[in-house]
Coordinates of C-alpha atoms and ligand atoms in Angstrom, one line a residue:
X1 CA 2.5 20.1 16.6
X2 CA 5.6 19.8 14.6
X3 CA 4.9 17.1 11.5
X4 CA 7.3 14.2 11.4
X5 CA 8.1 12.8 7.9
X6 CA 8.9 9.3 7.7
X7 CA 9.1 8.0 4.2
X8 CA 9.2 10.8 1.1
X9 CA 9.1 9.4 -2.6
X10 CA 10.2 11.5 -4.6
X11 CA 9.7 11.6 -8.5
X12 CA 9.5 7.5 -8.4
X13 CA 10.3 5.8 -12.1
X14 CA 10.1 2.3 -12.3
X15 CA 10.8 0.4 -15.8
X16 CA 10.0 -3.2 -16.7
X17 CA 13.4 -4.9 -18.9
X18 CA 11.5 -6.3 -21.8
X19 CA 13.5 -7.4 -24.8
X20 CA 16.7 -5.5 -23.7
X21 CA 14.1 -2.0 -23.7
X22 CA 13.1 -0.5 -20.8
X23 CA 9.3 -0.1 -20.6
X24 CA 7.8 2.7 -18.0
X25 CA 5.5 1.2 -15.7
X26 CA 5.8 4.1 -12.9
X27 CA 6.0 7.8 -13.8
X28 CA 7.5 10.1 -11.5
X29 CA 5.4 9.0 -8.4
X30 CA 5.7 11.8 -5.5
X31 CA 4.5 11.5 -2.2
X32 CA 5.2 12.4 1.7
X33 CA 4.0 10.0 4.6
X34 CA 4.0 11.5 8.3
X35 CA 4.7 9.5 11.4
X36 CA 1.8 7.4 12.7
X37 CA -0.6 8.2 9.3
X38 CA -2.6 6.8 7.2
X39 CA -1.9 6.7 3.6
X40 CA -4.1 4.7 1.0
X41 CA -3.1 4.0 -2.4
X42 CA -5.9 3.3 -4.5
X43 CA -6.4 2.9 -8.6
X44 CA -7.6 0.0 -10.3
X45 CA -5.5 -3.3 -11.1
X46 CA -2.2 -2.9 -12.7
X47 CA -2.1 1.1 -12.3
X48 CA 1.6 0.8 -10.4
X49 CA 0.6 0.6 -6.9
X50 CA 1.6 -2.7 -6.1
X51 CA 5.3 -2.2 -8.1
X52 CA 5.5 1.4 -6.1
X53 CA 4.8 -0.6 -2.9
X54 CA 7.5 -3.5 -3.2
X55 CA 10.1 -1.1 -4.6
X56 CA 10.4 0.5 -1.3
X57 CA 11.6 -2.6 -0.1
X58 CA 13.4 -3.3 -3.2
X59 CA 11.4 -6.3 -3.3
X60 CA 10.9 -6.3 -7.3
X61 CA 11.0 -8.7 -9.4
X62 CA 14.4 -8.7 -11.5
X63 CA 13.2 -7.6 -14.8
X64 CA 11.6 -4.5 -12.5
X65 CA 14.7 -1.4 -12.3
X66 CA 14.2 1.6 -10.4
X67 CA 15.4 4.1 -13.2
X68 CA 15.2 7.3 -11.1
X69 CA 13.8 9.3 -8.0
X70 CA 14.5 8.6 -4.7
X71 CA 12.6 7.0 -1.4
X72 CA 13.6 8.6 1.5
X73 CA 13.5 7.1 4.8
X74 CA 13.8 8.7 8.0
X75 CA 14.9 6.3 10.9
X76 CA 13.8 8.4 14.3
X77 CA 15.7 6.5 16.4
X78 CA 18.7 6.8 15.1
X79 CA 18.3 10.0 13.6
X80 CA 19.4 8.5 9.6
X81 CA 17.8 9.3 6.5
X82 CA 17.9 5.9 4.3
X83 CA 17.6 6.8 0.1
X84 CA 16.2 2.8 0.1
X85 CA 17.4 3.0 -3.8
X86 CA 21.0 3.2 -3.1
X87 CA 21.1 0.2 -0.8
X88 CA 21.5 -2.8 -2.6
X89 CA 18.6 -5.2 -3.0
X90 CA 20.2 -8.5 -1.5
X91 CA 22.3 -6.4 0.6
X92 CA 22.5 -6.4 4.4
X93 CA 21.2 -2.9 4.9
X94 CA 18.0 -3.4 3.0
X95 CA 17.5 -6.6 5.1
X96 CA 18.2 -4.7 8.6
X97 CA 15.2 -2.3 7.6
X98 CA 12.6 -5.4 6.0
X99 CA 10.7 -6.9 8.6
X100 CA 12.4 -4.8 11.3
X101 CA 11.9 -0.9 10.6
X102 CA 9.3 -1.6 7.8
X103 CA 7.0 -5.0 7.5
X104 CA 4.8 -5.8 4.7
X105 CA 1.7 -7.3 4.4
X106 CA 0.7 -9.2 1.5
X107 CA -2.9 -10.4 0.2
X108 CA -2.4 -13.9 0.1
X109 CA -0.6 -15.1 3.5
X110 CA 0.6 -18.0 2.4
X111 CA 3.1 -16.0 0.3
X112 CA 4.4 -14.9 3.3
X113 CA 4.5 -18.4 5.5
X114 CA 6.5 -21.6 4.3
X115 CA 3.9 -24.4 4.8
X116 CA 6.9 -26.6 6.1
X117 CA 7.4 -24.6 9.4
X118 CA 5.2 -24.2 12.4
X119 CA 3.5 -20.5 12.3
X120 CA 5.0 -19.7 15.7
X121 CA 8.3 -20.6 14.9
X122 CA 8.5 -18.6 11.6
X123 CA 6.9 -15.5 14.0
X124 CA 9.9 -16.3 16.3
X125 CA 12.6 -16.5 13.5
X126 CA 11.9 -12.6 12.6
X127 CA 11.7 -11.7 16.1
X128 CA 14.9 -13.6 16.5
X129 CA 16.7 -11.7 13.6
X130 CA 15.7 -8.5 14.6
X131 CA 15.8 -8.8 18.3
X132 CA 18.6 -9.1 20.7
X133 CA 16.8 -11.3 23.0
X134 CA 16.5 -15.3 24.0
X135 CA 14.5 -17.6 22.2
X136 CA 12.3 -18.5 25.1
X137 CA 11.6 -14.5 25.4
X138 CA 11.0 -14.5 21.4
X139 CA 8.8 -17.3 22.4
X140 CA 6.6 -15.5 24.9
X141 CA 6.4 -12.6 22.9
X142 CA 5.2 -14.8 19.4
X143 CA 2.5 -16.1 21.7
X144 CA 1.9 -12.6 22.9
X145 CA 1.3 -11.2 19.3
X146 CA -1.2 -14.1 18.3
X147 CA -2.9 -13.3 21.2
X148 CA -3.2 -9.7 20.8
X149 CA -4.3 -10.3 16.5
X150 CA -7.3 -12.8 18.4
X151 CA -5.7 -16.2 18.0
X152 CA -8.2 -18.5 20.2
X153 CA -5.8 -20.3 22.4
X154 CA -2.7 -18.6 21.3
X155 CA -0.1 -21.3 22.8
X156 CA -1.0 -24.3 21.3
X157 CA -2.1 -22.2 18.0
X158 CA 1.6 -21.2 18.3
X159 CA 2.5 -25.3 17.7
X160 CA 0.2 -25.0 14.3
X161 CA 0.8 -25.2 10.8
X162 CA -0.7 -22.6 8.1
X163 CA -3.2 -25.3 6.7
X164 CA -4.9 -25.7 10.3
X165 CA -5.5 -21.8 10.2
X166 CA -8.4 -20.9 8.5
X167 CA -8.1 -17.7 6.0
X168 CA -9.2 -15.0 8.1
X169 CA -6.6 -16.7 11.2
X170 CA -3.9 -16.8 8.8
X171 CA -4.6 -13.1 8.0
X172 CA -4.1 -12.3 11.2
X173 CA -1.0 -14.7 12.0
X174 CA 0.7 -12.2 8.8
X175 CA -0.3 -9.2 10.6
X176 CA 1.1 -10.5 13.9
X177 CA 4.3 -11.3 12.1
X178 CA 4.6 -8.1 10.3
X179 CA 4.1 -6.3 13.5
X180 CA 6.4 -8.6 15.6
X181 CA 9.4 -6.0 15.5
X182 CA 7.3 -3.2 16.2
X183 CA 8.1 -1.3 12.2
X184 CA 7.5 2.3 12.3
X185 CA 6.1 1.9 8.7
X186 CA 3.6 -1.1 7.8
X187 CA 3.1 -1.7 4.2
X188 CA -0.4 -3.5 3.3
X189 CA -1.2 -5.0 0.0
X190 CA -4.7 -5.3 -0.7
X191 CA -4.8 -6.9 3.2
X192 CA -9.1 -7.8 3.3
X193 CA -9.5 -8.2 -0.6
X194 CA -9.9 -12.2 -0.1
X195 CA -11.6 -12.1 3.0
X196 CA -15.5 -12.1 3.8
X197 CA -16.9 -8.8 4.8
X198 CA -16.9 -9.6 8.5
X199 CA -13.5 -10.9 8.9
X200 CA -12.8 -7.5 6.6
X201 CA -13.7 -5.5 9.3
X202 CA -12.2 -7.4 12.2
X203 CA -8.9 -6.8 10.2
X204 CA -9.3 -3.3 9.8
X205 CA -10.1 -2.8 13.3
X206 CA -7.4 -4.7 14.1
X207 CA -4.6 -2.6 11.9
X208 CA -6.2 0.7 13.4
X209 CA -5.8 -0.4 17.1
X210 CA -1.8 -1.6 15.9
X211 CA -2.0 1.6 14.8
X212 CA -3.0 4.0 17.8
X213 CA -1.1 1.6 20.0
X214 CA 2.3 1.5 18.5
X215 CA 1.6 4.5 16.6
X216 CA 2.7 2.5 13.3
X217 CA 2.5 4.4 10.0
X218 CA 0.7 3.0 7.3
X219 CA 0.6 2.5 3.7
X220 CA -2.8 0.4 2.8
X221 CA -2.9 -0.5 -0.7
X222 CA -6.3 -1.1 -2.1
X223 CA -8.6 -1.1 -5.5
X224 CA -11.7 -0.3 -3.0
X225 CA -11.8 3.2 -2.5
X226 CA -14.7 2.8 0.6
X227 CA -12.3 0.5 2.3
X228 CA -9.3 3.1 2.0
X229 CA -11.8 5.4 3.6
X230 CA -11.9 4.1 6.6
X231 CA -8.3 3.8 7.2
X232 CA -6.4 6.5 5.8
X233 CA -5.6 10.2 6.4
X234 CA -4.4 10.8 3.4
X235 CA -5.3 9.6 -0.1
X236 CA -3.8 9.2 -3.5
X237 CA -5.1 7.4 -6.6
X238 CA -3.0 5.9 -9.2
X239 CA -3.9 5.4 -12.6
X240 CA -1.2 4.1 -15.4
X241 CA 2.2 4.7 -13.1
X242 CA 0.6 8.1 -11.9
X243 CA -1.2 9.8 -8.8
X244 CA -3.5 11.7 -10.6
X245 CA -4.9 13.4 -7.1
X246 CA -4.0 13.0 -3.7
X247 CA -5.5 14.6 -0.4
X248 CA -6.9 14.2 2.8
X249 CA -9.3 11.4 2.9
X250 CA -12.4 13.7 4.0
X251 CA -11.2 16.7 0.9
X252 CA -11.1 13.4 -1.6
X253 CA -14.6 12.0 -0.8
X254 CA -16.1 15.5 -0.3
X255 CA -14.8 17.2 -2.9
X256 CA -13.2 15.0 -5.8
X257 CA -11.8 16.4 -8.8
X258 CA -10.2 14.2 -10.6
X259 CA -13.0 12.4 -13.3
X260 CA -11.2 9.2 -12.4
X261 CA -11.8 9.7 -8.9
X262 CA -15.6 10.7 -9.2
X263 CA -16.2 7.7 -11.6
X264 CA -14.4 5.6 -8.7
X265 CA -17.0 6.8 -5.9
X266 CA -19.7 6.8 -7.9
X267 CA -18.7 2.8 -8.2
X268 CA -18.8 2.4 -4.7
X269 CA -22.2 0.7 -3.2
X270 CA -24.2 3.5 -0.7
X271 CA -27.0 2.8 1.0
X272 CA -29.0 6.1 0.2
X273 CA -28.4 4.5 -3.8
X274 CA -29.8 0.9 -3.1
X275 CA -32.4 2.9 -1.4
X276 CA -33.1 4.8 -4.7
X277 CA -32.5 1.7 -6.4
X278 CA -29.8 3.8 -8.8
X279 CA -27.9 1.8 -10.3
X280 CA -24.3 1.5 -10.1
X281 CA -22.2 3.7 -12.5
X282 CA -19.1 1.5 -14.4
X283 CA -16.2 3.4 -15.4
X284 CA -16.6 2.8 -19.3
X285 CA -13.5 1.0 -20.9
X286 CA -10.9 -1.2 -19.5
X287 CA -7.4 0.5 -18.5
X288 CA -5.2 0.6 -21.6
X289 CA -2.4 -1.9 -22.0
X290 CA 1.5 -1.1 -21.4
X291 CA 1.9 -0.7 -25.3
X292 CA -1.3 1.0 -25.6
X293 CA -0.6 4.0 -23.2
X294 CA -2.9 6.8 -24.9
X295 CA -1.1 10.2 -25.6
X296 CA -1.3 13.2 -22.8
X297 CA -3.5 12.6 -20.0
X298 CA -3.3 8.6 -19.9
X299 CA -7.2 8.8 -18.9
X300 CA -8.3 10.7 -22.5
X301 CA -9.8 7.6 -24.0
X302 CA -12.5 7.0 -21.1
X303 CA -13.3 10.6 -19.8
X304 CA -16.3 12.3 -20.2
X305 CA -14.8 15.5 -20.3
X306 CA -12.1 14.8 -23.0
X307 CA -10.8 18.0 -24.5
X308 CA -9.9 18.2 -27.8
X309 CA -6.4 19.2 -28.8
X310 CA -5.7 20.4 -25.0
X311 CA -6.0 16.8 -23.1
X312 CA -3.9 14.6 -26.0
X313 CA -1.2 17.3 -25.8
X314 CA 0.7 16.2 -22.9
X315 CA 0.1 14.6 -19.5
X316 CA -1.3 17.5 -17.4
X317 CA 1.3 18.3 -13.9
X318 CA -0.2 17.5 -10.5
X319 CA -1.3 21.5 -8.9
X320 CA -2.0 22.2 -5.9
X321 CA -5.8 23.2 -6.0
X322 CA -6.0 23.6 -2.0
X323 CA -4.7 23.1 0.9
X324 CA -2.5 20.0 0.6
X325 CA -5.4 18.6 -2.4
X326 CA -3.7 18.4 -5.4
X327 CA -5.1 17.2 -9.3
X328 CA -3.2 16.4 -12.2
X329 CA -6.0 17.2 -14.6
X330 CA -6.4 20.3 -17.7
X331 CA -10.2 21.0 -16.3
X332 CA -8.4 22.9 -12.8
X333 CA -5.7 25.5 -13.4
Ligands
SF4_1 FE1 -10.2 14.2 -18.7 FE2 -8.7 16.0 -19.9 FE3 -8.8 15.9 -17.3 FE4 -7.6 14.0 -18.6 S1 -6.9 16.1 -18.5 S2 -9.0 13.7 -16.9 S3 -8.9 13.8 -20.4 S4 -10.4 16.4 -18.6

């Protein structure tokens, strides 16, 4: 079957404005998404995969400038391809495609609801934008929505506020919205992180059902490499404004290459290990500060494998290793 592409990043450089300098905080990011896929983003706090994700909304903060690359967006209905960095950030093209052809979903919900407006009627006003339709139609479909996310009682819930919903209800009320115009790409920013393992999963199950029924793409941002797992298709893991491997998500847990990547699943809890009672391995060190960045490969200063006067040089390219599994590391290649 032929593979759709709907979003391509290509060589992504993002800078942070800091005393009229321009400090890189993403390095030449690259990736492909296909229709109706998975991708996760992992890598530890502050890595760039947060910044990467609100730049293809160009929802950065002002100090934040995309310096180069391109994200490439391919609207199937219409047939366009969108380069999302030449529209302008407050412009009206850019706000035709948020909340409409792509949605995002943020950790904290409240970031995404005003506290002064019923939850149905701020569900409504984006259906409203978006939609050619009435308001008592935008009504019946809001209702509709916190039905299908399992809002108990869905038409008075509709008449609530966000301080009457509980966390894990207010998750769902975001995902509800962000699906509300039916985006062909979902964006999810650490989605479960504040949420108890049960609602976790509940929320999980409920983005992969959104996900076979509308047939949404997905990017699910995450530092939890076993929660990644069981969403995506395709992985890639960030570390300092890089992907330092990407792959499909059963090459990445069976066969990982990267040493960042093995020290991040040998992090994750398994029950064979608490059977064992082996202990939990930490990833020594802490990732270096903006003004720190170490020379060469940005990971020198905590791997295991450090090569001298090969692995300071310069930062190693991302290869190919096989089939669609690529590693930016001097140990393959
Ligand atoms: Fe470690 Fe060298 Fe590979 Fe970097 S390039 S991950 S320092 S072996």
């Amino acid at each position: 079957m032929e593979k759709k592409i709907l979003l391509q990043v290509k060589n992504l450089q993002i800078s942070w404005l800091f005393d009229k300098a321009l400090i890189p905080i993403v390095y030449g990011v690259d990736f492909n998404l296909e229709s109706g896929k998975v991708l996760g983003l992992v890598g530890e706090s502050a890595c760039g995969k947060s910044v990467t994700a609100l730049s293809l909304l160009r929802l950065l903060a002002k100090e934040l400038k995309i310096v180069n690359g391109e994200i490439l967006f391919w609207e199937h209905n219409g047939g366009e391809t969108i380069d999302i960095t030449k529209l302008e950030s407050r412009g009206k093209d850019i706000r035709k495609i948020r909340g409409g052809l792509v949605s995002m979903i943020f950790q904290e919900p409240m970031s995404s609801f005003s506290p002064l407006y019923t939850i149905g009627y701020q569900i409504m006003e984006v259906i409203l934008l978006h939609s050619e339709i009435s308001k008592k139609e935008a009504q019946e479909r809001t209702i509709e929505l916190l039905n299908k996310v399992g809002i108990a009682d869905a038409r008075n819930s509709f008449k609530s506020y966000p301080f009457e919903f509980s966390g894990g209800m207010r998750q769902r009320a975001m995902i509800a919205k962000a699906i509300s115009c039916n985006p062909s790409l979902l964006i999810a920013d650490e989605p479960t992180t504040a949420l108890d393992v049960t609602i976790q999963a509940q929320i999980l199950n409920l983005m992969r059902d959104m996900q076979h029924e509308f047939g949404t793409s997905i990017i699910f941002i995450s530092h939890d490499l076993g929660v990644v797992g069981q969403m995506a298709d395709e992985i890639a893991i960030m570390y300092m404004g890089k992907i330092i491997e990407r792959g499909p998500t059963k090459e990445i847990f069976k066969n990982p290459n990267h040493p960042y990547t093995i020290k991040l699943l040998d992090a994750i809890p398994r029950l064979g290990n608490l059977e064992a009672r082996r202990r939990l391995e930490p990833i020594r060190g802490s990732v270096p500060g903006l003004f720190n960045r170490p020379h060469g490969c940005t990971f020198n200063d905590r791997c295991d494998y450090f090569m001298s006067g090969i692995c300071g040089a310069s930062f190693p390219e991302l290869k190919e290793i096989s089939e669609n599994h690529f590693v930016a590391c001097y140990l393959y290649g």
